[in-house]
CSV table of C-alpha atoms in Angstrom, one decimal:
chain,number,residue,atom,x,y,z
W,1,UNK,CA,0.0,0.0,0.0
W,2,UNK,CA,1.3,3.5,-0.9
W,3,UNK,CA,2.2,5.8,2.0
W,4,UNK,CA,-0.3,8.4,0.8
W,5,UNK,CA,-3.1,5.8,1.3
W,6,UNK,CA,-1.8,4.5,4.6
W,7,UNK,CA,-1.8,8.0,6.2
W,8,UNK,CA,-5.3,8.8,5.0
W,9,UNK,CA,-7.2,10.5,7.9
W,10,UNK,CA,-4.1,11.2,10.0
W,11,UNK,CA,-3.6,14.6,11.6
W,12,UNK,CA,-0.2,15.4,10.2
W,13,UNK,CA,2.0,18.2,11.4
W,14,UNK,CA,4.9,17.9,8.9
W,15,UNK,CA,5.9,15.7,5.9
W,16,UNK,CA,9.3,15.1,4.5
W,17,UNK,CA,9.8,12.8,1.5
W,18,UNK,CA,8.0,10.6,-1.0
W,19,UNK,CA,4.5,9.5,-0.3
W,20,UNK,CA,4.3,7.2,-3.4
W,21,UNK,CA,6.4,4.5,-1.9
W,22,UNK,CA,4.9,1.1,-1.4
W,23,UNK,CA,4.8,-0.2,2.2
W,24,UNK,CA,4.8,-3.9,2.8
W,25,UNK,CA,4.3,-3.9,6.6
W,26,UNK,CA,4.0,-1.7,9.7
W,27,UNK,CA,5.8,-2.0,13.0
W,28,UNK,CA,6.2,-0.1,16.3
W,29,UNK,CA,8.9,-2.5,17.6
W,30,UNK,CA,12.2,-1.9,15.8
W,31,UNK,CA,13.1,-5.6,16.2
W,32,UNK,CA,10.2,-6.6,14.1
W,33,UNK,CA,10.8,-4.3,11.2
W,34,UNK,CA,11.6,-5.8,7.8
W,35,UNK,CA,12.3,-4.5,4.3
W,36,UNK,CA,10.0,-1.7,3.0
W,37,UNK,CA,8.3,-1.3,6.4
W,38,UNK,CA,6.9,1.8,8.0
W,39,UNK,CA,8.0,2.3,11.6
W,40,UNK,CA,5.8,4.2,14.1
W,41,UNK,CA,7.9,5.7,16.9
W,42,UNK,CA,5.9,5.9,20.1
W,43,UNK,CA,7.0,7.5,23.3
W,44,UNK,CA,5.9,4.9,25.9
W,45,UNK,CA,6.1,4.5,29.7
W,46,UNK,CA,9.3,2.5,29.8
W,47,UNK,CA,11.0,3.3,26.5
W,48,UNK,CA,10.9,5.8,23.7
W,49,UNK,CA,10.5,4.4,20.2
W,50,UNK,CA,12.4,7.4,18.8
W,51,UNK,CA,15.6,5.9,20.3
W,52,UNK,CA,15.2,2.9,18.0
W,53,UNK,CA,14.7,4.7,14.7
W,54,UNK,CA,18.2,4.0,13.4
W,55,UNK,CA,17.8,0.3,14.2
W,56,UNK,CA,14.4,0.3,12.3
W,57,UNK,CA,16.1,1.9,9.3
W,58,UNK,CA,18.9,-0.7,9.4
W,59,UNK,CA,16.3,-3.4,9.4
W,60,UNK,CA,14.6,-2.1,6.3
W,61,UNK,CA,12.2,0.8,7.3
W,62,UNK,CA,11.7,3.2,4.4
W,63,UNK,CA,9.2,5.5,6.2
W,64,UNK,CA,8.8,6.8,9.7
W,65,UNK,CA,5.9,8.2,11.7
W,66,UNK,CA,7.3,10.3,14.6
W,67,UNK,CA,6.1,12.6,17.4
W,68,UNK,CA,9.3,14.6,17.5
W,69,UNK,CA,11.6,16.4,15.1
W,70,UNK,CA,14.4,14.1,14.1
W,71,UNK,CA,17.5,14.5,11.9
W,72,UNK,CA,18.7,11.7,9.6
W,73,UNK,CA,21.8,11.3,7.5
W,74,UNK,CA,19.6,9.8,4.7
W,75,UNK,CA,17.3,11.9,2.6
W,76,UNK,CA,15.5,8.9,1.1
W,77,UNK,CA,13.6,8.1,4.3
W,78,UNK,CA,10.0,9.5,4.3
W,79,UNK,CA,9.2,11.2,7.7
W,80,UNK,CA,5.7,12.0,8.8
W,81,UNK,CA,5.4,14.0,12.0
W,82,UNK,CA,2.2,13.7,14.0
W,83,UNK,CA,1.1,14.8,17.4
W,84,UNK,CA,-0.2,11.5,18.7
W,85,UNK,CA,1.8,8.3,17.7
W,86,UNK,CA,-0.7,5.9,19.3
W,87,UNK,CA,-3.7,7.3,17.5
W,88,UNK,CA,-1.7,7.3,14.3
W,89,UNK,CA,-0.7,3.7,14.7
W,90,UNK,CA,-4.3,2.7,15.2
W,91,UNK,CA,-5.4,4.7,12.1
W,92,UNK,CA,-2.5,3.4,9.9
W,93,UNK,CA,-3.1,-0.2,11.0
W,94,UNK,CA,-6.8,0.0,10.2
W,95,UNK,CA,-6.0,1.5,6.8
W,96,UNK,CA,-3.3,-1.0,6.0
W,97,UNK,CA,-5.6,-4.0,6.7
W,98,UNK,CA,-8.5,-2.5,4.8
W,99,UNK,CA,-10.6,-1.3,7.7
W,100,UNK,CA,-11.7,-4.8,8.5
W,101,UNK,CA,-14.0,-3.9,11.4
W,102,UNK,CA,-16.3,-2.1,9.0
W,103,UNK,CA,-17.2,-5.4,7.4
W,104,UNK,CA,-17.7,-7.3,10.6
W,105,UNK,CA,-19.9,-7.4,13.7
W,106,UNK,CA,-17.5,-6.5,16.6
W,107,UNK,CA,-18.7,-6.9,20.1
W,108,UNK,CA,-16.6,-5.2,22.9
W,109,UNK,CA,-16.8,-6.4,26.5
W,110,UNK,CA,-15.4,-4.2,29.3
W,111,UNK,CA,-15.6,-4.2,33.1
W,112,UNK,CA,-13.4,-5.3,36.0
W,113,UNK,CA,-14.6,-8.9,36.1
W,114,UNK,CA,-16.3,-11.3,33.8
W,115,UNK,CA,-14.9,-10.2,30.4
W,116,UNK,CA,-13.2,-13.4,29.5
W,117,UNK,CA,-16.2,-15.6,30.5
W,118,UNK,CA,-18.6,-13.5,28.6
W,119,UNK,CA,-16.6,-13.5,25.4
W,120,UNK,CA,-16.6,-17.3,25.3
W,121,UNK,CA,-20.3,-17.5,26.2
W,122,UNK,CA,-21.1,-15.1,23.4
W,123,UNK,CA,-18.9,-17.2,21.0
W,124,UNK,CA,-20.7,-20.4,22.1
W,125,UNK,CA,-24.2,-18.9,21.4
W,126,UNK,CA,-23.2,-17.4,18.0
W,127,UNK,CA,-21.4,-20.5,16.9
W,128,UNK,CA,-24.5,-22.6,17.7
W,129,UNK,CA,-26.6,-20.5,15.3
W,130,UNK,CA,-23.9,-20.8,12.6
W,131,UNK,CA,-22.4,-17.3,13.1
W,132,UNK,CA,-18.7,-18.3,13.1
W,133,UNK,CA,-17.1,-16.1,15.8
W,134,UNK,CA,-13.6,-15.1,16.7
W,135,UNK,CA,-12.3,-13.9,20.1
W,136,UNK,CA,-9.6,-11.4,21.1
W,137,UNK,CA,-8.8,-11.4,24.8
W,138,UNK,CA,-6.9,-12.5,27.9
W,139,UNK,CA,-6.6,-16.2,26.9
W,140,UNK,CA,-5.4,-15.3,23.4
W,141,UNK,CA,-7.1,-14.7,20.0
W,142,UNK,CA,-9.3,-17.4,18.5
W,143,UNK,CA,-9.4,-17.3,14.7
W,144,UNK,CA,-11.2,-20.1,12.9
W,145,UNK,CA,-10.5,-22.5,15.8
W,146,UNK,CA,-6.8,-21.7,16.2
W,147,UNK,CA,-5.6,-20.0,19.4
W,148,UNK,CA,-2.9,-17.3,19.1
W,149,UNK,CA,-1.3,-16.0,22.3
W,150,UNK,CA,-1.4,-12.3,23.1
W,151,UNK,CA,0.6,-10.2,25.5
W,152,UNK,CA,-2.2,-8.1,26.8
W,153,UNK,CA,-5.9,-8.5,27.5
W,154,UNK,CA,-6.4,-6.2,24.5
W,155,UNK,CA,-3.5,-6.3,22.1
W,156,UNK,CA,-1.9,-3.2,20.5
W,157,UNK,CA,-3.9,-1.7,17.7
W,158,UNK,CA,-1.7,-3.1,15.0
W,159,UNK,CA,-2.4,-6.7,16.2
W,160,UNK,CA,-6.1,-6.0,16.6
W,161,UNK,CA,-6.5,-4.9,13.0
W,162,UNK,CA,-4.3,-7.8,11.8
W,163,UNK,CA,-6.5,-10.3,13.8
W,164,UNK,CA,-9.7,-8.8,12.5
W,165,UNK,CA,-8.3,-8.9,8.9
W,166,UNK,CA,-7.3,-12.5,9.3
W,167,UNK,CA,-10.8,-13.4,10.7
W,168,UNK,CA,-12.5,-11.8,7.8
W,169,UNK,CA,-10.2,-13.6,5.3
W,170,UNK,CA,-11.1,-16.9,7.0
W,171,UNK,CA,-14.8,-16.1,6.7
W,172,UNK,CA,-15.4,-15.1,10.3
W,173,UNK,CA,-17.7,-12.1,10.4
W,174,UNK,CA,-18.3,-11.8,14.2
W,175,UNK,CA,-15.6,-11.0,16.8
W,176,UNK,CA,-16.1,-10.7,20.5
W,177,UNK,CA,-13.3,-8.7,22.1
W,178,UNK,CA,-12.2,-8.0,25.7
W,179,UNK,CA,-11.7,-4.3,25.9
W,180,UNK,CA,-9.5,-3.3,28.8
W,181,UNK,CA,-9.4,0.2,30.4
W,182,UNK,CA,-5.7,0.4,29.3
W,183,UNK,CA,-6.7,-0.3,25.7
W,184,UNK,CA,-9.3,2.4,25.7
W,185,UNK,CA,-7.0,4.9,27.3
W,186,UNK,CA,-4.0,4.0,25.1
W,187,UNK,CA,-6.1,4.1,21.9
W,188,UNK,CA,-5.5,0.5,21.0
W,189,UNK,CA,-9.2,0.1,19.9
W,190,UNK,CA,-9.5,3.4,18.0
W,191,UNK,CA,-10.9,3.0,14.6
W,192,UNK,CA,-12.6,-0.3,15.6
W,193,UNK,CA,-16.1,-0.3,14.4
W,194,UNK,CA,-17.9,-1.7,17.5
W,195,UNK,CA,-21.4,-3.0,16.8
W,196,UNK,CA,-22.2,-3.7,20.5
W,197,UNK,CA,-20.6,-2.6,23.8
W,198,UNK,CA,-21.1,-4.7,27.0
W,199,UNK,CA,-20.4,-3.4,30.5
W,200,UNK,CA,-20.0,-6.0,33.3
W,201,UNK,CA,-19.2,-4.2,36.5
W,202,UNK,CA,-16.5,-1.9,38.0
W,203,UNK,CA,-14.6,-2.3,41.2
W,204,UNK,CA,-11.2,-1.1,42.4
W,205,UNK,CA,-8.4,-2.2,40.0
W,206,UNK,CA,-5.5,-0.9,37.9
W,207,UNK,CA,-5.0,2.2,40.1
W,208,UNK,CA,-1.3,1.9,39.6
W,209,UNK,CA,-2.1,3.2,36.1
W,210,UNK,CA,-5.3,5.2,36.4
W,211,UNK,CA,-4.6,6.7,39.9
W,212,UNK,CA,-8.3,7.1,40.7
W,213,UNK,CA,-11.5,5.0,40.3
W,214,UNK,CA,-13.0,7.9,38.5
W,215,UNK,CA,-10.3,7.8,35.9
W,216,UNK,CA,-10.7,4.1,35.6
W,217,UNK,CA,-14.5,4.5,35.1
W,218,UNK,CA,-14.0,7.3,32.5
W,219,UNK,CA,-11.6,5.0,30.5
W,220,UNK,CA,-14.3,2.3,30.4
W,221,UNK,CA,-17.0,4.8,29.5
W,222,UNK,CA,-15.3,5.5,26.2
W,223,UNK,CA,-16.4,2.2,24.7
W,224,UNK,CA,-20.0,3.1,24.9
W,225,UNK,CA,-19.5,6.2,22.8
W,226,UNK,CA,-17.9,4.0,20.1
W,227,UNK,CA,-20.8,1.6,19.5
W,228,UNK,CA,-23.2,1.6,16.5
W,229,UNK,CA,-26.0,-0.8,17.4
W,230,UNK,CA,-26.5,-1.4,21.1
W,231,UNK,CA,-25.0,-0.9,24.6
W,232,UNK,CA,-25.6,-3.7,27.0
W,233,UNK,CA,-25.3,-2.7,30.7
W,234,UNK,CA,-25.4,-4.5,34.0
W,235,UNK,CA,-28.0,-2.3,35.8
W,236,UNK,CA,-27.3,-3.8,39.2
W,237,UNK,CA,-23.8,-2.2,39.2
W,238,UNK,CA,-23.8,1.5,40.2
W,239,UNK,CA,-21.3,2.4,37.5
W,240,UNK,CA,-23.5,0.6,35.0
W,241,UNK,CA,-26.3,3.0,36.0
W,242,UNK,CA,-23.9,5.9,35.5
W,243,UNK,CA,-23.1,4.7,32.0
W,244,UNK,CA,-26.9,4.5,31.2
W,245,UNK,CA,-27.3,8.1,32.4
W,246,UNK,CA,-24.2,9.4,30.6
W,247,UNK,CA,-25.2,7.8,27.3
W,248,UNK,CA,-28.9,8.4,27.4
W,249,UNK,CA,-28.9,10.9,24.5
W,250,UNK,CA,-27.0,8.6,22.1
W,251,UNK,CA,-28.9,7.4,19.0
W,252,UNK,CA,-28.5,3.7,19.8
W,253,UNK,CA,-30.5,1.3,21.9
W,254,UNK,CA,-29.6,0.2,25.5
W,255,UNK,CA,-30.4,-3.2,26.8
W,256,UNK,CA,-30.0,-3.8,30.6
W,257,UNK,CA,-29.5,-7.0,32.4
W,258,UNK,CA,-29.6,-7.9,36.1
W,259,UNK,CA,-31.0,-9.8,39.0
W,260,UNK,CA,-31.9,-7.2,41.5
W,261,UNK,CA,-33.2,-4.2,39.5
W,262,UNK,CA,-35.8,-4.0,36.8
W,263,UNK,CA,-34.1,-4.8,33.5
W,264,UNK,CA,-34.6,-5.9,29.9
W,265,UNK,CA,-33.0,-9.3,30.4
W,266,UNK,CA,-33.2,-10.8,33.9
W,267,UNK,CA,-32.9,-14.0,35.9
W,268,UNK,CA,-35.4,-15.5,38.4
W,269,UNK,CA,-35.9,-18.8,40.2
W,270,UNK,CA,-32.1,-19.1,40.8
W,271,UNK,CA,-30.8,-22.3,42.4
W,272,UNK,CA,-27.1,-22.6,43.1
W,273,UNK,CA,-25.2,-25.9,43.5
W,274,UNK,CA,-21.6,-27.2,43.3
W,275,UNK,CA,-21.8,-28.2,39.6
W,276,UNK,CA,-23.5,-25.0,38.4
W,277,UNK,CA,-26.6,-22.9,38.7
W,278,UNK,CA,-30.1,-23.2,37.4
W,279,UNK,CA,-32.3,-20.2,36.6
W,280,UNK,CA,-35.1,-18.9,34.4
W,281,UNK,CA,-33.9,-16.5,31.7
W,282,UNK,CA,-36.5,-13.8,31.1
W,283,UNK,CA,-36.6,-11.6,28.0
W,284,UNK,CA,-39.2,-9.4,26.3
W,285,UNK,CA,-39.7,-12.3,23.9
W,286,UNK,CA,-40.3,-14.9,26.5
W,287,UNK,CA,-38.6,-17.0,29.2
W,288,UNK,CA,-36.7,-20.3,29.2
W,289,UNK,CA,-35.0,-22.4,31.9
W,290,UNK,CA,-31.2,-22.5,31.8
W,291,UNK,CA,-29.0,-25.2,33.5
W,292,UNK,CA,-25.6,-23.4,33.5
W,293,UNK,CA,-22.4,-25.4,34.2
W,294,UNK,CA,-20.4,-22.8,36.1
W,295,UNK,CA,-21.5,-22.1,39.7
W,296,UNK,CA,-22.1,-18.7,41.4
W,297,UNK,CA,-24.1,-15.5,41.1
W,298,UNK,CA,-21.3,-14.0,39.0
W,299,UNK,CA,-22.0,-16.8,36.5
W,300,UNK,CA,-25.6,-15.8,36.2
W,301,UNK,CA,-24.6,-12.2,35.4
W,302,UNK,CA,-22.1,-13.5,32.8
W,303,UNK,CA,-24.8,-15.6,31.2
W,304,UNK,CA,-27.3,-12.7,31.2
W,305,UNK,CA,-24.7,-10.5,29.5
W,306,UNK,CA,-24.1,-13.1,26.8
W,307,UNK,CA,-27.9,-13.7,26.4
W,308,UNK,CA,-28.4,-9.9,26.0
W,309,UNK,CA,-25.9,-9.9,23.1
W,310,UNK,CA,-27.8,-12.8,21.5
W,311,UNK,CA,-31.1,-11.0,22.1
W,312,UNK,CA,-29.7,-7.9,20.4
W,313,UNK,CA,-29.0,-10.0,17.3
W,314,UNK,CA,-32.4,-11.5,17.3
W,315,UNK,CA,-31.4,-15.0,18.3
W,316,UNK,CA,-34.3,-17.1,19.7
W,317,UNK,CA,-34.5,-18.5,23.2
W,318,UNK,CA,-33.7,-22.0,22.0
W,319,UNK,CA,-30.4,-20.9,20.4
W,320,UNK,CA,-29.5,-18.9,23.6
W,321,UNK,CA,-30.2,-21.9,25.8
W,322,UNK,CA,-28.2,-24.3,23.7
W,323,UNK,CA,-25.3,-21.9,23.5
W,324,UNK,CA,-25.1,-21.3,27.2
W,325,UNK,CA,-25.6,-24.9,28.2
W,326,UNK,CA,-22.9,-26.1,25.7
W,327,UNK,CA,-20.2,-24.4,27.8
W,328,UNK,CA,-19.0,-27.0,30.3
W,329,UNK,CA,-16.4,-24.6,31.8
W,330,UNK,CA,-13.9,-21.9,31.0
W,331,UNK,CA,-10.2,-22.4,31.7
W,332,UNK,CA,-9.2,-20.8,35.0
W,333,UNK,CA,-12.7,-19.6,35.8
W,334,UNK,CA,-14.1,-21.6,38.7
W,335,UNK,CA,-12.3,-24.5,37.2
W,336,UNK,CA,-12.6,-27.7,39.3
W,337,UNK,CA,-9.5,-29.9,39.1
W,338,UNK,CA,-10.4,-33.6,38.8
W,339,UNK,CA,-8.5,-34.9,41.9
W,340,UNK,CA,-10.7,-37.9,42.8
W,341,UNK,CA,-10.0,-37.0,46.5
W,342,UNK,CA,-12.3,-36.3,49.4
W,343,UNK,CA,-11.5,-32.6,49.1
W,344,UNK,CA,-11.9,-30.2,46.1
W,345,UNK,CA,-9.5,-27.9,44.4
W,346,UNK,CA,-10.8,-24.9,42.4
W,347,UNK,CA,-8.6,-22.7,40.2
W,348,UNK,CA,-9.9,-19.1,39.5
W,349,UNK,CA,-8.4,-16.0,38.0
W,350,UNK,CA,-9.9,-13.8,40.7
W,351,UNK,CA,-7.3,-11.1,41.6
W,352,UNK,CA,-9.3,-8.1,42.7
W,353,UNK,CA,-11.0,-7.6,46.1
W,354,UNK,CA,-14.4,-7.8,44.4
W,355,UNK,CA,-13.5,-10.8,42.2
W,356,UNK,CA,-12.2,-12.7,45.3
W,357,UNK,CA,-15.3,-12.0,47.3
W,358,UNK,CA,-17.6,-13.2,44.5
W,359,UNK,CA,-15.7,-16.5,44.1
W,360,UNK,CA,-15.5,-17.1,47.8
W,361,UNK,CA,-19.1,-16.2,48.6
W,362,UNK,CA,-20.1,-18.7,45.9
W,363,UNK,CA,-18.0,-21.4,47.5
W,364,UNK,CA,-19.5,-20.5,50.9
W,365,UNK,CA,-22.9,-21.4,49.5
W,366,UNK,CA,-22.1,-25.1,49.2
W,367,UNK,CA,-19.0,-25.6,51.3
W,368,UNK,CA,-19.3,-28.5,53.8
W,369,UNK,CA,-15.8,-28.4,55.1
W,370,UNK,CA,-13.1,-25.6,55.4
W,371,UNK,CA,-12.4,-23.1,52.7
W,372,UNK,CA,-8.7,-22.9,52.2
W,373,UNK,CA,-7.5,-20.0,50.1
W,374,UNK,CA,-4.1,-19.9,48.4
W,375,UNK,CA,-3.6,-16.4,46.9
W,376,UNK,CA,-1.3,-13.4,46.6
W,377,UNK,CA,-1.0,-10.1,44.8
W,378,UNK,CA,0.9,-9.1,41.6
W,379,UNK,CA,4.2,-7.2,41.9
W,380,UNK,CA,4.6,-3.8,40.2
W,381,UNK,CA,0.8,-3.3,40.3
W,382,UNK,CA,-1.6,-1.3,42.5
W,383,UNK,CA,-0.1,-1.7,46.0
W,384,UNK,CA,-3.1,-0.1,47.7
W,385,UNK,CA,-5.5,-3.0,46.8
W,386,UNK,CA,-3.3,-5.6,48.5
W,387,UNK,CA,-4.6,-5.2,52.1
W,388,UNK,CA,-8.2,-4.9,50.7
W,389,UNK,CA,-7.7,-8.2,48.9
W,390,UNK,CA,-6.4,-9.8,52.2
W,391,UNK,CA,-9.4,-8.5,54.1
W,392,UNK,CA,-11.8,-9.8,51.4
W,393,UNK,CA,-10.4,-13.3,51.5
W,394,UNK,CA,-10.1,-13.2,55.3
W,395,UNK,CA,-13.9,-12.7,55.6
W,396,UNK,CA,-14.7,-15.9,53.8
W,397,UNK,CA,-11.8,-18.3,54.1
W,398,UNK,CA,-11.3,-20.5,57.1
W,399,UNK,CA,-7.6,-20.8,56.5
W,400,UNK,CA,-5.4,-18.6,54.3
W,401,UNK,CA,-2.0,-19.3,52.7
W,402,UNK,CA,-0.7,-16.0,51.5
W,403,UNK,CA,1.9,-16.5,48.7
W,404,UNK,CA,3.4,-15.1,45.5
W,405,UNK,CA,1.5,-14.3,42.3
W,406,UNK,CA,3.8,-12.9,39.6
W,407,UNK,CA,6.0,-10.8,41.9
W,408,UNK,CA,7.8,-9.4,38.9
W,409,UNK,CA,10.5,-7.0,40.2
W,410,UNK,CA,9.2,-6.6,43.7
W,411,UNK,CA,10.4,-8.4,46.8
W,412,UNK,CA,7.8,-11.2,47.2
W,413,UNK,CA,7.7,-11.0,51.0
W,414,UNK,CA,7.0,-7.3,50.9
W,415,UNK,CA,4.0,-8.0,48.7
W,416,UNK,CA,2.8,-10.8,51.1
W,417,UNK,CA,3.2,-8.5,54.1
W,418,UNK,CA,1.0,-5.9,52.3
W,419,UNK,CA,-1.7,-8.5,51.8
W,420,UNK,CA,-1.4,-9.8,55.4
W,421,UNK,CA,-2.1,-6.2,56.7
W,422,UNK,CA,-5.7,-6.7,55.5
W,423,UNK,CA,-5.9,-10.4,56.5
W,424,UNK,CA,-5.1,-9.6,60.1
W,425,UNK,CA,-8.1,-7.2,60.5
W,426,UNK,CA,-10.5,-10.1,60.1
W,427,UNK,CA,-8.7,-13.5,60.4
W,428,UNK,CA,-5.8,-14.9,62.3
W,429,UNK,CA,-5.8,-18.3,60.6
W,430,UNK,CA,-3.1,-17.7,58.0
W,431,UNK,CA,0.5,-18.6,57.1
W,432,UNK,CA,3.0,-17.0,54.7
W,433,UNK,CA,4.6,-19.2,52.1
W,434,UNK,CA,6.7,-17.3,49.6
W,435,UNK,CA,7.1,-20.1,47.1
W,436,UNK,CA,3.7,-20.6,45.4
W,437,UNK,CA,4.4,-24.3,44.5
W,438,UNK,CA,5.2,-25.0,48.1
W,439,UNK,CA,2.0,-23.1,49.2
W,440,UNK,CA,-0.1,-25.3,46.9
W,441,UNK,CA,1.5,-28.5,48.1
W,442,UNK,CA,1.1,-27.4,51.7
W,443,UNK,CA,-2.7,-26.9,51.1
W,444,UNK,CA,-3.1,-30.3,49.6
W,445,UNK,CA,-0.9,-32.2,52.1
W,446,UNK,CA,-2.9,-30.7,55.0
W,447,UNK,CA,-6.4,-30.9,53.4
W,448,UNK,CA,-9.1,-32.5,55.4
W,449,UNK,CA,-12.2,-34.3,54.1
W,450,UNK,CA,-14.7,-32.0,52.4
W,451,UNK,CA,-12.2,-29.1,52.3
W,452,UNK,CA,-12.4,-26.8,49.3
W,453,UNK,CA,-9.0,-25.4,48.3
W,454,UNK,CA,-9.2,-22.2,46.2
W,455,UNK,CA,-6.1,-21.4,44.1
W,456,UNK,CA,-6.8,-17.8,43.3
W,457,UNK,CA,-5.1,-15.2,41.0
W,458,UNK,CA,-3.5,-17.1,38.2
W,459,UNK,CA,-6.4,-18.9,36.6
W,460,UNK,CA,-5.6,-19.8,33.0
W,461,UNK,CA,-2.0,-18.7,33.3
W,462,UNK,CA,0.7,-21.4,32.8
W,463,UNK,CA,3.6,-19.2,33.9
W,464,UNK,CA,4.9,-17.0,36.7
W,465,UNK,CA,6.8,-13.8,36.3
W,466,UNK,CA,9.8,-13.5,38.7
W,467,UNK,CA,12.1,-10.5,38.0
W,468,UNK,CA,12.2,-10.2,34.2
W,469,UNK,CA,11.9,-14.0,33.7
W,470,UNK,CA,8.7,-15.7,32.6
W,471,UNK,CA,8.9,-19.3,34.0
W,472,UNK,CA,6.6,-22.3,33.4
W,473,UNK,CA,4.0,-22.6,36.2
W,474,UNK,CA,0.8,-24.7,35.5
W,475,UNK,CA,-1.2,-24.9,38.7
W,476,UNK,CA,-3.4,-27.8,37.4
W,477,UNK,CA,-0.3,-29.9,36.6
W,478,UNK,CA,1.3,-29.0,40.0
W,479,UNK,CA,-1.8,-30.2,41.8
W,480,UNK,CA,-2.0,-33.5,39.8
W,481,UNK,CA,1.7,-34.2,39.9
W,482,UNK,CA,1.8,-33.7,43.7
W,483,UNK,CA,-1.2,-35.9,44.3
W,484,UNK,CA,0.5,-38.6,42.2
W,485,UNK,CA,3.7,-38.1,44.2
W,486,UNK,CA,2.2,-38.5,47.6
W,487,UNK,CA,0.3,-41.6,46.5
W,488,UNK,CA,3.4,-43.2,45.4
């Protein structure tokens, strides 16, 4: 594609060089630049892309998009100066891949908790009615059945546009995407044509980045000004009600879902049990009984959100029921490990105070023995939420093992001590075990009949981050291997 076509719609401050050159690829990481590429230099939090311009040129870049005035020895390099590199990357990526979202139905899901589960529930329903659906999110991108790993919940704009283009090429015309607050704030999803926006809930998280809950909310709010067809909102959440009020004058429809407050789509006759939850799904077009395979009130909310998307697309109750009930579980989301023991082990991604409370309160509903919680807090993340997490777990668990969870470049015991400050306010039955593998093994070795052991925080992850190293760490396998070891 010619540079002049790539930069269509950009707010340009200055141009130097030939715009007729053909560009074969785009990059924002100099190490991934190849011959005849355009390099977008972005000033980030940890590094400045402008420092790597020379490397990009040496690797084959023939054009640059920059935020600063630069001087080069070569006159044959086209230089385009812009005010906002991130916005420009999103626009150029969309242009390069032919604006794929304009020819698809893209559903964006945002909120503190539930995003991953809802994306897979929506996919299940749409797939059941022959609407082949792709996914972009925490557990990777699913394109025509193939799973591609991604670094972030919502990838950088270049990757989003590439994935959407690939989906379209493979005949996938629906995509359900987790839309993080970071992605909205950092313009990763700019120039995505969202058909539907879904809001799950909002509780304290990511304040290491957003600083205040209000900033966090305002980042999430952006999605609901980007949609074309429908906004789907959890009306039981106070921030959901704020979104409804903030967007009431938009020329799109709003569908609400909930359990407590009057809503468009709602659940009644709810019965919780260890293997799932049964409820009646009520819509303006009728009601139907659902036997859902993932326990907990939070699962009802996730199912209602997915059902609301299906309702927005005119899918009948039978199709919604079949799609929801076809999901036997979602990796790392209230995942019961098959131990064949007289105690249970559940793995869940819960890593916020609200998420932990939701999972533990669900377990409390059917627990016959002790609840043993193995959990920690991530390093180089919002330190203020750590004691709140500790207090949340301490309210529900009978015994707590406070351990590591991706300590990154922080001292693990310091993180643990932060968490314990909250634990001590409500519960004295805890121990500290820095090594997470040892913590898991301790919980299993000391389990009593009917105990439920919750391994919280890592969920689907099969790695741990210590310092700058990403090391293999699969909790399911650790549990199964240790049980085999103690039996032998």
